[in-house]
Amino acid sequence: MASSLISRRFALSLQTNLWLSAPGCRYVSKAAPKTQLEYDYDGPSMKTSVPGPRSQALTKQLGEIQNVGAVNFFCNYEESRGNYLVDVDNNRMLDVYTQISSIPIGYNHPALLKLMANPNHLSTLVNRPALGILPPENFPDKLTESLLSVSPSGMTRVQTMACGSCSNENAYKAMFIWYRNKERGHNMPSDEDVSTCMINKAPGCPDLSILSFNGGFHGRTMGCLATTHSKAIHKLDVPSFDWPMAPFPRLQYPLEEFTRENAQEEARCLEETEDVIVKWRQKGNPVAGIVIEPIQAEGGDNHASPDFFKGLRNIARKHGCAFHVDEVQTGGGATGKYWAHEHWGMDDPADIVSFSKKLLTGGYYHKDELQADKPYRIFNTWMGDPSKNLLLAEVLNVIRRENLLEEVTRSGKALLNGLYDLQAQYPGILSRARGQGTFCAIDICDDATRNSILLKARDKGVLLGGCGDRSIPRIVGEKLKRVHLTISTIHTITRTEILYNVCFKIQGQMSL
């Protein structure tokens, strides 16, 4: 056993040394306190159109097994580095989509490879425990090193999960349990509660609701779909709960020219939100919780001011609703802070904060009173994966060591200024440039043009993805320097030449 571990470490060390001499590798990090070698390619290199012949053959093969309508192309992750994704046809693309905004510090980061080469971590990688009943000895320490080291203000408890949808789904359950215990004045259900819940009837299965917002996206599982309102394809043919929806502000840009109009729009949305809560209580389906994204991502990168969120928080308190901030898309540093809600400047911003994607694991932080009152109420087999907490701890070390949050702020300004310039240059095509940190967006004239750009840009070596009805999200994922921390959107750009130039102009400004 010992000899095999030594052999593996030697092989990994050899592979790393070979990467150093590989064509296209270069030093790119100068912000770290100590000089570090980091590996990235110099630029895209396209051999075929995308998908190429090998990708097409694999897509046909996979199509015999499952639906492949969403498959873009097949990837060679072993050869992908930093900001660059390599496909099976040896096309190398600048990846500004970053696996639907889930890659925090680029592909094959040396610090993570070194971590995985440590034989002391083999057990964590090989064994996946049922964390709710049989956690490993070091689990409390690893949670403290990773998730709790970046916990939101006022929260010292975290519940791990596997993905964004199950994080939100279980957060909803926690809010319902909290609300019913509050109504009862204790946490002991009656005999009637117990018996009726087994046949899906009240009071054991109460008529309670979660309020969400038009344009929001919170996942694709059954409960989450009732709060998802971004695209019909997610919801079509699936039964849904009778839960309320409120309007999310639609701001006008540039912000400084529409101060009065935007303030009126946000006031209107807050007023309608409170009206909805009152109406749902009157119809016998009270709102137990409110869920909202700090920036609506999948729904089109829609922003609102800190005053709007402060007003919403106050409405939740007034009506006794739990306030759930969904940071699955925005958490992890893309806005220049670990959590987008930190920009609101509140000491008590939320009761629950859910996360996933760039945090590598899923879960939610919560206040003490939303702790599950009995075992197995918030539960599944795995409840996360300890190996992801191990990786996350090292990702956070890299972010701190290389001052990536500061780099996000600096690069985000360069990016947004570039989008402003392009918007001025192509007013018939681009509009509504906006952003926070590198979580930036710009709208395009129509959906067909947007989609055409995505395909043409990909063939030129720039990998993008769409969101909303006419947006292109995720220019760069969290590793700003080689580049990123997410540029959640470059939303909608019409001509391929523009988009191609934008991407390389941005990369040139952000590379160190």
Short mmCIF file of C-alpha atoms in Angstrom, two decimals, residues 2-477:
data_model
loop_
_atom_site.label_atom_id
_atom_site.label_comp_id
_atom_site.label_asym_id
_atom_site.label_seq_id
_atom_site.Cartn_x
_atom_site.Cartn_y
_atom_site.Cartn_z
CA ALA A 2 2.75 2.42 0.97
CA SER A 3 4.66 1.76 -2.23
CA SER A 4 1.56 2.40 -4.37
CA LEU A 5 0.96 5.71 -2.64
CA ILE A 6 4.55 6.74 -3.22
CA SER A 7 4.25 5.76 -6.87
CA ARG A 8 1.10 7.82 -7.25
CA ARG A 9 2.65 10.87 -5.66
CA PHE A 10 5.68 10.51 -7.91
CA ALA A 11 3.44 10.26 -10.97
CA LEU A 12 1.51 13.38 -10.00
CA SER A 13 4.72 15.26 -9.28
CA LEU A 14 6.11 14.22 -12.65
CA GLN A 15 2.91 15.32 -14.39
CA THR A 16 3.10 18.73 -12.74
CA ASN A 17 6.73 19.14 -13.80
CA LEU A 18 5.84 18.22 -17.36
CA TRP A 19 3.09 20.88 -17.35
CA LEU A 20 5.69 23.49 -16.48
CA SER A 21 7.52 22.83 -19.74
CA ALA A 22 4.40 22.34 -21.88
CA PRO A 23 3.80 24.76 -24.78
CA GLY A 24 1.53 27.65 -23.87
CA CYS A 25 2.25 27.59 -20.13
CA ARG A 26 3.36 30.80 -18.53
CA TYR A 27 3.66 32.66 -15.26
CA VAL A 28 0.51 34.67 -14.67
CA SER A 29 0.21 35.34 -10.96
CA LYS A 30 2.05 38.27 -9.46
CA ALA A 31 -0.38 39.15 -6.68
CA ALA A 32 0.44 36.30 -4.32
CA PRO A 33 2.62 37.13 -1.29
CA LYS A 34 5.04 34.42 -2.42
CA THR A 35 6.04 33.73 -5.97
CA GLN A 36 3.94 30.88 -7.31
CA LEU A 37 3.94 29.06 -10.57
CA GLU A 38 0.57 28.94 -12.19
CA TYR A 39 -0.33 27.37 -15.46
CA ASP A 40 -2.46 28.77 -18.21
CA TYR A 41 -2.52 28.89 -21.97
CA ASP A 42 -1.70 32.02 -23.94
CA GLY A 43 -4.97 32.05 -25.86
CA PRO A 44 -7.54 30.01 -27.75
CA SER A 45 -6.52 27.53 -30.40
CA MET A 46 -9.25 26.20 -32.69
CA LYS A 47 -8.75 23.10 -34.84
CA THR A 48 -12.36 22.44 -35.91
CA SER A 49 -15.79 23.97 -35.67
CA VAL A 50 -17.58 23.11 -32.42
CA PRO A 51 -18.77 20.46 -31.91
CA GLY A 52 -16.02 18.72 -33.84
CA PRO A 53 -16.07 15.21 -35.30
CA ARG A 54 -15.09 13.43 -32.08
CA SER A 55 -17.67 15.34 -30.06
CA GLN A 56 -20.34 14.55 -32.62
CA ALA A 57 -19.53 10.85 -32.49
CA LEU A 58 -19.64 10.82 -28.68
CA THR A 59 -22.89 12.75 -28.68
CA LYS A 60 -24.40 10.11 -30.96
CA GLN A 61 -23.12 7.36 -28.67
CA LEU A 62 -24.51 9.03 -25.55
CA GLY A 63 -27.78 9.70 -27.38
CA GLU A 64 -28.39 5.96 -27.37
CA ILE A 65 -28.42 6.15 -23.58
CA GLN A 66 -30.00 9.47 -22.63
CA ASN A 67 -31.30 12.78 -23.97
CA VAL A 68 -28.39 14.83 -25.33
CA GLY A 69 -30.28 17.93 -26.44
CA ALA A 70 -28.39 20.13 -23.99
CA VAL A 71 -24.92 18.73 -24.70
CA ASN A 72 -22.65 21.35 -26.28
CA PHE A 73 -19.55 19.22 -26.80
CA PHE A 74 -17.35 16.72 -24.96
CA CYS A 75 -14.36 17.94 -22.95
CA ASN A 76 -10.79 16.91 -22.26
CA TYR A 77 -10.49 18.03 -18.67
CA GLU A 78 -6.98 16.65 -18.27
CA GLU A 79 -5.68 19.20 -20.80
CA SER A 80 -7.82 22.11 -19.58
CA ARG A 81 -6.00 24.72 -17.51
CA GLY A 82 -6.80 27.98 -15.82
CA ASN A 83 -9.33 29.88 -17.92
CA TYR A 84 -9.12 27.51 -20.85
CA LEU A 85 -11.32 24.53 -21.58
CA VAL A 86 -10.07 21.96 -24.11
CA ASP A 87 -12.52 19.72 -25.98
CA VAL A 88 -12.03 16.20 -27.31
CA ASP A 89 -11.20 17.59 -30.76
CA ASN A 90 -8.31 19.54 -29.23
CA ASN A 91 -10.04 22.92 -29.53
CA ARG A 92 -8.91 25.26 -26.77
CA MET A 93 -11.44 27.89 -25.72
CA LEU A 94 -11.39 30.84 -23.37
CA ASP A 95 -14.08 29.70 -20.94
CA VAL A 96 -16.05 32.64 -19.67
CA TYR A 97 -19.01 30.40 -18.82
CA THR A 98 -17.05 28.28 -16.30
CA GLN A 99 -19.31 25.26 -16.00
CA ILE A 100 -22.44 27.35 -15.44
CA SER A 101 -20.49 29.63 -13.11
CA SER A 102 -19.34 26.84 -10.81
CA ILE A 103 -15.55 26.82 -11.30
CA PRO A 104 -13.99 29.01 -8.61
CA ILE A 105 -10.26 29.19 -9.47
CA GLY A 106 -9.92 27.69 -12.92
CA TYR A 107 -9.22 24.23 -14.29
CA ASN A 108 -6.52 22.01 -12.74
CA HIS A 109 -5.27 24.60 -10.30
CA PRO A 110 -1.83 23.56 -8.98
CA ALA A 111 -2.86 24.08 -5.36
CA LEU A 112 -5.77 21.67 -5.75
CA LEU A 113 -3.65 19.10 -7.60
CA LYS A 114 -1.11 19.25 -4.79
CA LEU A 115 -3.88 18.77 -2.26
CA MET A 116 -5.19 15.70 -4.08
CA ALA A 117 -1.67 14.23 -4.28
CA ASN A 118 -1.42 14.14 -0.49
CA PRO A 119 -1.88 10.49 0.59
CA ASN A 120 -3.42 11.65 3.86
CA HIS A 121 -6.48 12.71 1.86
CA LEU A 122 -7.05 9.43 0.06
CA SER A 123 -9.58 8.18 2.60
CA THR A 124 -11.64 11.36 2.19
CA LEU A 125 -11.71 10.86 -1.58
CA VAL A 126 -12.40 7.14 -1.57
CA ASN A 127 -15.05 6.95 1.16
CA ARG A 128 -18.23 8.97 0.94
CA PRO A 129 -20.03 8.72 4.28
CA ALA A 130 -23.66 9.21 5.20
CA LEU A 131 -22.82 12.43 7.03
CA GLY A 132 -26.06 12.70 8.96
CA ILE A 133 -25.41 9.51 10.90
CA LEU A 134 -21.74 8.53 10.42
CA PRO A 135 -19.54 11.61 9.91
CA PRO A 136 -15.74 11.30 9.89
CA GLU A 137 -13.65 12.39 12.86
CA ASN A 138 -12.36 15.57 11.21
CA PHE A 139 -15.72 16.76 9.87
CA PRO A 140 -16.29 19.56 12.47
CA ASP A 141 -12.76 20.88 11.91
CA LYS A 142 -13.12 20.80 8.12
CA LEU A 143 -16.42 22.67 8.28
CA THR A 144 -14.75 25.29 10.46
CA GLU A 145 -11.83 25.61 8.02
CA SER A 146 -14.06 25.88 4.97
CA LEU A 147 -17.70 26.93 5.16
CA LEU A 148 -17.72 28.50 8.61
CA SER A 149 -14.66 30.59 7.80
CA VAL A 150 -16.80 32.61 5.36
CA SER A 151 -20.17 32.37 7.10
CA PRO A 152 -22.60 35.29 6.57
CA SER A 153 -23.12 37.87 9.28
CA GLY A 154 -24.94 36.54 12.35
CA MET A 155 -24.79 32.88 11.33
CA THR A 156 -22.75 30.20 13.06
CA ARG A 157 -24.67 27.15 11.83
CA VAL A 158 -24.42 25.48 8.45
CA GLN A 159 -26.19 22.46 6.97
CA THR A 160 -24.36 20.79 4.10
CA MET A 161 -26.13 19.40 1.05
CA ALA A 162 -25.10 18.15 -2.38
CA CYS A 163 -26.36 20.80 -4.84
CA GLY A 164 -28.19 24.10 -5.16
CA SER A 165 -31.66 22.65 -5.64
CA CYS A 166 -31.51 20.33 -2.63
CA SER A 167 -30.02 23.18 -0.60
CA ASN A 168 -33.03 25.37 -1.35
CA GLU A 169 -35.49 22.51 -1.03
CA ASN A 170 -34.31 21.73 2.49
CA ALA A 171 -34.09 25.40 3.40
CA TYR A 172 -37.79 25.66 2.51
CA LYS A 173 -38.52 22.70 4.77
CA ALA A 174 -36.59 24.37 7.60
CA MET A 175 -38.67 27.53 7.20
CA PHE A 176 -41.93 25.57 7.26
CA ILE A 177 -40.90 23.62 10.38
CA TRP A 178 -39.86 26.85 12.10
CA TYR A 179 -43.14 28.54 11.16
CA ARG A 180 -45.33 25.69 12.45
CA ASN A 181 -43.41 25.43 15.71
CA LYS A 182 -43.86 29.17 16.12
CA GLU A 183 -47.61 28.82 15.54
CA ARG A 184 -47.90 25.99 18.07
CA GLY A 185 -45.69 27.74 20.59
CA HIS A 186 -43.64 24.56 20.93
CA ASN A 187 -42.16 21.82 18.78
CA MET A 188 -44.42 18.95 19.78
CA PRO A 189 -46.93 18.11 17.04
CA SER A 190 -50.37 16.86 18.02
CA ASP A 191 -51.66 13.37 17.33
CA GLU A 192 -53.80 14.89 14.58
CA ASP A 193 -50.72 16.50 13.01
CA VAL A 194 -48.98 13.15 12.94
CA SER A 195 -51.90 11.18 11.52
CA THR A 196 -52.99 13.67 8.85
CA CYS A 197 -49.49 14.23 7.47
CA MET A 198 -49.40 10.55 6.48
CA ILE A 199 -52.34 11.09 4.11
CA ASN A 200 -51.20 14.48 2.79
CA LYS A 201 -53.89 16.41 4.66
CA ALA A 202 -53.94 19.43 6.97
CA PRO A 203 -53.06 20.17 9.69
CA GLY A 204 -50.14 17.72 9.43
CA CYS A 205 -49.45 18.96 5.88
CA PRO A 206 -50.35 22.62 6.41
CA ASP A 207 -51.42 25.13 3.79
CA LEU A 208 -48.29 27.27 3.90
CA SER A 209 -46.39 28.97 1.09
CA ILE A 210 -43.04 30.44 0.05
CA LEU A 211 -43.12 33.81 -1.69
CA SER A 212 -40.78 34.20 -4.64
CA PHE A 213 -40.21 36.78 -7.37
CA ASN A 214 -40.90 37.08 -11.06
CA GLY A 215 -37.77 36.13 -12.98
CA GLY A 216 -36.27 34.21 -10.07
CA PHE A 217 -34.57 30.85 -10.36
CA HIS A 218 -34.15 28.56 -7.34
CA GLY A 219 -33.80 25.09 -8.82
CA ARG A 220 -35.56 22.31 -10.69
CA THR A 221 -36.84 20.01 -7.94
CA MET A 222 -40.55 20.06 -7.13
CA GLY A 223 -40.59 22.64 -4.35
CA CYS A 224 -37.95 24.78 -6.00
CA LEU A 225 -39.87 24.80 -9.28
CA ALA A 226 -42.79 26.45 -7.52
CA THR A 227 -40.43 29.37 -6.84
CA THR A 228 -38.67 29.33 -10.23
CA HIS A 229 -40.03 31.77 -12.82
CA SER A 230 -37.28 32.24 -15.40
CA LYS A 231 -38.11 29.92 -18.32
CA ALA A 232 -41.15 27.82 -19.21
CA ILE A 233 -39.00 24.81 -20.17
CA HIS A 234 -38.12 24.31 -16.51
CA LYS A 235 -41.74 24.14 -15.35
CA LEU A 236 -43.80 22.77 -18.23
CA ASP A 237 -45.99 19.71 -17.44
CA VAL A 238 -44.89 19.55 -13.79
CA PRO A 239 -47.54 20.06 -11.06
CA SER A 240 -46.81 23.00 -8.80
CA PHE A 241 -47.75 24.31 -5.37
CA ASP A 242 -50.13 27.25 -5.14
CA TRP A 243 -47.51 29.71 -3.92
CA PRO A 244 -47.41 33.47 -4.42
CA MET A 245 -45.12 35.50 -6.65
CA ALA A 246 -44.20 39.18 -6.37
CA PRO A 247 -42.61 41.54 -8.90
CA PHE A 248 -38.84 42.03 -8.97
CA PRO A 249 -37.74 45.58 -9.89
CA ARG A 250 -36.89 46.28 -13.53
CA LEU A 251 -34.40 49.09 -13.28
CA GLN A 252 -33.60 51.55 -16.02
CA TYR A 253 -30.01 52.28 -17.03
CA PRO A 254 -27.79 54.17 -16.64
CA LEU A 255 -28.78 54.30 -12.98
CA GLU A 256 -27.66 57.87 -12.42
CA GLU A 257 -30.08 59.11 -15.06
CA PHE A 258 -33.11 57.27 -13.65
CA THR A 259 -32.76 57.75 -9.91
CA ARG A 260 -36.36 58.87 -9.36
CA GLU A 261 -37.90 56.31 -11.72
CA ASN A 262 -35.97 53.42 -10.20
CA ALA A 263 -36.84 54.45 -6.66
CA GLN A 264 -40.52 54.50 -7.67
CA GLU A 265 -40.20 51.07 -9.30
CA GLU A 266 -38.67 49.55 -6.18
CA ALA A 267 -41.29 51.17 -3.96
CA ARG A 268 -44.01 49.72 -6.19
CA CYS A 269 -42.52 46.23 -5.94
CA LEU A 270 -42.23 46.44 -2.15
CA GLU A 271 -45.82 47.61 -1.85
CA GLU A 272 -47.07 44.79 -4.08
CA THR A 273 -44.99 42.26 -2.14
CA GLU A 274 -46.62 43.27 1.13
CA ASP A 275 -50.07 43.18 -0.49
CA VAL A 276 -49.41 39.63 -1.72
CA ILE A 277 -48.42 38.49 1.78
CA VAL A 278 -51.63 39.93 3.23
CA LYS A 279 -53.81 38.41 0.51
CA TRP A 280 -52.28 34.96 0.89
CA ARG A 281 -52.85 35.02 4.63
CA GLN A 282 -56.47 36.00 4.04
CA LYS A 283 -56.97 33.09 1.64
CA GLY A 284 -55.68 30.64 4.24
CA ASN A 285 -52.24 30.01 2.72
CA PRO A 286 -49.91 32.23 4.75
CA VAL A 287 -46.37 33.00 3.62
CA ALA A 288 -43.91 31.18 5.89
CA GLY A 289 -40.85 32.41 4.04
CA ILE A 290 -39.60 34.78 1.35
CA VAL A 291 -36.85 33.63 -1.03
CA ILE A 292 -34.90 35.98 -3.26
CA GLU A 293 -31.59 36.21 -5.15
CA PRO A 294 -29.35 39.25 -4.51
CA ILE A 295 -28.94 39.37 -8.31
CA GLN A 296 -31.31 37.37 -10.46
CA ALA A 297 -28.87 35.39 -12.58
CA GLU A 298 -30.64 32.73 -14.69
CA GLY A 299 -33.56 35.13 -15.02
CA GLY A 300 -31.45 37.75 -16.83
CA ASP A 301 -28.98 39.30 -14.35
CA ASN A 302 -31.49 41.66 -12.78
CA HIS A 303 -30.25 43.95 -10.03
CA ALA A 304 -31.92 45.98 -7.29
CA SER A 305 -30.59 48.55 -4.84
CA PRO A 306 -29.61 47.84 -1.21
CA ASP A 307 -32.63 49.91 -0.15
CA PHE A 308 -34.95 47.47 -1.90
CA PHE A 309 -33.51 44.49 -0.05
CA LYS A 310 -33.54 46.37 3.26
CA GLY A 311 -37.21 47.15 2.69
CA LEU A 312 -37.92 43.52 1.86
CA ARG A 313 -36.13 42.37 5.01
CA ASN A 314 -38.30 44.71 7.07
CA ILE A 315 -41.48 43.37 5.43
CA ALA A 316 -40.43 39.82 6.32
CA ARG A 317 -39.93 40.81 9.96
CA LYS A 318 -43.23 42.69 10.08
CA HIS A 319 -45.24 39.72 8.82
CA GLY A 320 -43.35 36.98 10.63
CA CYS A 321 -41.84 35.40 7.51
CA ALA A 322 -38.42 33.82 7.37
CA PHE A 323 -36.11 35.63 4.95
CA HIS A 324 -34.11 33.32 2.69
CA VAL A 325 -31.34 34.77 0.51
CA ASP A 326 -30.42 32.38 -2.30
CA GLU A 327 -26.71 32.84 -3.04
CA VAL A 328 -26.26 29.68 -5.12
CA GLN A 329 -25.27 31.83 -8.12
CA THR A 330 -23.88 34.90 -6.40
CA GLY A 331 -21.94 33.41 -3.48
CA GLY A 332 -18.23 32.75 -3.62
CA GLY A 333 -16.71 36.11 -4.50
CA ALA A 334 -17.96 37.11 -7.94
CA THR A 335 -19.27 40.47 -6.71
CA GLY A 336 -16.08 41.37 -4.85
CA LYS A 337 -17.36 39.98 -1.55
CA TYR A 338 -17.92 36.38 -0.56
CA TRP A 339 -21.66 37.06 -0.42
CA ALA A 340 -23.52 39.49 -2.66
CA HIS A 341 -25.83 40.43 0.21
CA GLU A 342 -22.83 41.95 2.02
CA HIS A 343 -23.19 44.91 -0.35
CA TRP A 344 -26.49 45.73 1.36
CA GLY A 345 -24.62 46.86 4.48
CA MET A 346 -26.90 45.06 6.96
CA ASP A 347 -25.98 43.48 10.31
CA ASP A 348 -28.92 41.08 10.08
CA PRO A 349 -29.44 40.46 6.37
CA ALA A 350 -31.17 37.06 6.40
CA ASP A 351 -32.45 34.09 8.38
CA ILE A 352 -31.19 31.55 5.84
CA VAL A 353 -28.51 31.84 3.13
CA SER A 354 -28.22 28.98 0.65
CA PHE A 355 -25.15 28.25 -1.46
CA SER A 356 -23.56 25.85 -3.95
CA LYS A 357 -21.66 26.22 -7.27
CA LYS A 358 -18.44 28.14 -6.50
CA LEU A 359 -18.56 26.87 -2.90
CA LEU A 360 -18.10 23.38 -4.46
CA THR A 361 -20.62 21.81 -2.10
CA GLY A 362 -24.21 22.72 -1.36
CA GLY A 363 -26.02 23.73 1.79
CA TYR A 364 -27.41 26.61 3.74
CA TYR A 365 -26.40 28.78 6.68
CA HIS A 366 -29.13 29.58 9.16
CA LYS A 367 -29.93 31.24 12.44
CA ASP A 368 -30.21 29.13 15.58
CA GLU A 369 -34.00 29.22 15.61
CA LEU A 370 -34.15 27.55 12.19
CA GLN A 371 -32.20 24.56 13.39
CA ALA A 372 -34.17 21.34 12.74
CA ASP A 373 -35.87 20.38 15.99
CA LYS A 374 -35.62 16.60 15.57
CA PRO A 375 -33.31 14.16 13.75
CA TYR A 376 -34.13 13.10 10.20
CA ARG A 377 -36.32 16.16 9.50
CA ILE A 378 -33.57 17.67 7.35
CA PHE A 379 -31.83 14.61 6.01
CA ASN A 380 -30.70 12.54 3.05
CA THR A 381 -28.15 9.80 2.59
CA TRP A 382 -25.01 11.83 1.92
CA MET A 383 -25.86 15.41 2.98
CA GLY A 384 -22.88 16.72 1.05
CA ASP A 385 -19.41 15.32 0.47
CA PRO A 386 -16.40 15.79 2.81
CA SER A 387 -14.01 15.81 -0.16
CA LYS A 388 -15.66 19.02 -1.39
CA ASN A 389 -15.09 20.72 1.96
CA LEU A 390 -11.44 19.70 1.70
CA LEU A 391 -11.18 21.30 -1.75
CA LEU A 392 -13.11 24.38 -0.66
CA ALA A 393 -10.74 25.05 2.23
CA GLU A 394 -7.85 25.19 -0.26
CA VAL A 395 -9.84 27.32 -2.73
CA LEU A 396 -10.44 29.84 0.07
CA ASN A 397 -6.73 29.78 0.90
CA VAL A 398 -5.93 30.66 -2.73
CA ILE A 399 -8.50 33.47 -2.76
CA ARG A 400 -7.02 34.97 0.41
CA ARG A 401 -3.38 34.37 -0.49
CA GLU A 402 -3.73 35.95 -3.91
CA ASN A 403 -6.13 38.73 -2.85
CA LEU A 404 -8.65 37.63 -5.45
CA LEU A 405 -11.59 39.55 -3.97
CA GLU A 406 -9.65 42.77 -4.41
CA GLU A 407 -8.77 41.63 -7.91
CA VAL A 408 -12.46 41.01 -8.63
CA THR A 409 -13.27 44.59 -7.68
CA ARG A 410 -10.46 46.01 -9.81
CA SER A 411 -11.14 43.82 -12.81
CA GLY A 412 -14.88 44.30 -12.49
CA LYS A 413 -14.43 48.03 -12.93
CA ALA A 414 -12.32 47.47 -16.04
CA LEU A 415 -14.89 45.06 -17.40
CA LEU A 416 -17.86 47.31 -16.78
CA ASN A 417 -16.09 50.31 -18.28
CA GLY A 418 -15.36 48.21 -21.35
CA LEU A 419 -19.03 47.29 -21.61
CA TYR A 420 -19.98 50.95 -21.29
CA ASP A 421 -17.63 51.79 -24.16
CA LEU A 422 -19.04 49.04 -26.36
CA GLN A 423 -22.58 50.08 -25.52
CA ALA A 424 -21.79 53.62 -26.66
CA GLN A 425 -20.14 52.29 -29.81
CA TYR A 426 -23.05 49.97 -30.75
CA PRO A 427 -26.21 51.61 -29.33
CA GLY A 428 -28.51 49.71 -31.67
CA ILE A 429 -27.18 46.40 -30.46
CA LEU A 430 -26.14 46.77 -26.82
CA SER A 431 -27.90 48.31 -23.83
CA ARG A 432 -28.26 48.26 -20.04
CA ALA A 433 -24.64 47.54 -19.11
CA ARG A 434 -24.63 46.72 -15.41
CA GLY A 435 -22.75 44.78 -12.80
CA GLN A 436 -21.17 44.35 -9.40
CA GLY A 437 -17.59 43.13 -9.28
CA THR A 438 -17.23 40.81 -12.24
CA PHE A 439 -20.88 39.80 -12.02
CA CYS A 440 -21.61 41.97 -15.05
CA ALA A 441 -24.14 42.00 -17.85
CA ILE A 442 -25.16 43.78 -21.00
CA ASP A 443 -28.34 43.28 -23.00
CA ILE A 444 -28.62 42.54 -26.70
CA CYS A 445 -31.22 43.56 -29.21
CA ASP A 446 -32.99 40.19 -29.57
CA ASP A 447 -32.83 36.53 -28.64
CA ALA A 448 -32.02 35.21 -32.13
CA THR A 449 -29.02 37.48 -32.43
CA ARG A 450 -27.84 36.53 -28.96
CA ASN A 451 -28.03 32.83 -29.74
CA SER A 452 -26.24 33.26 -33.06
CA ILE A 453 -23.42 35.03 -31.27
CA LEU A 454 -23.02 32.21 -28.77
CA LEU A 455 -22.38 29.70 -31.56
CA LYS A 456 -20.13 31.92 -33.64
CA ALA A 457 -18.11 33.04 -30.63
CA ARG A 458 -17.59 29.40 -29.67
CA ASP A 459 -16.13 28.62 -33.10
CA LYS A 460 -13.74 31.53 -32.61
CA GLY A 461 -12.61 30.17 -29.23
CA VAL A 462 -14.81 31.99 -26.71
CA LEU A 463 -17.19 29.87 -24.68
CA LEU A 464 -20.27 31.74 -23.42
CA GLY A 465 -23.76 30.85 -22.25
CA GLY A 466 -27.12 32.62 -22.29
CA CYS A 467 -29.48 33.64 -19.54
CA GLY A 468 -32.76 35.49 -19.43
CA ASP A 469 -34.54 36.26 -22.66
CA ARG A 470 -31.57 37.97 -24.29
CA SER A 471 -28.47 37.70 -22.19
CA ILE A 472 -25.06 36.08 -22.27
CA PRO A 473 -23.80 35.16 -18.82
CA ARG A 474 -20.57 34.26 -17.18
CA ILE A 475 -17.60 35.92 -18.54
CA VAL A 476 -15.03 34.41 -16.33
CA GLY A 477 -15.41 32.39 -13.26
#
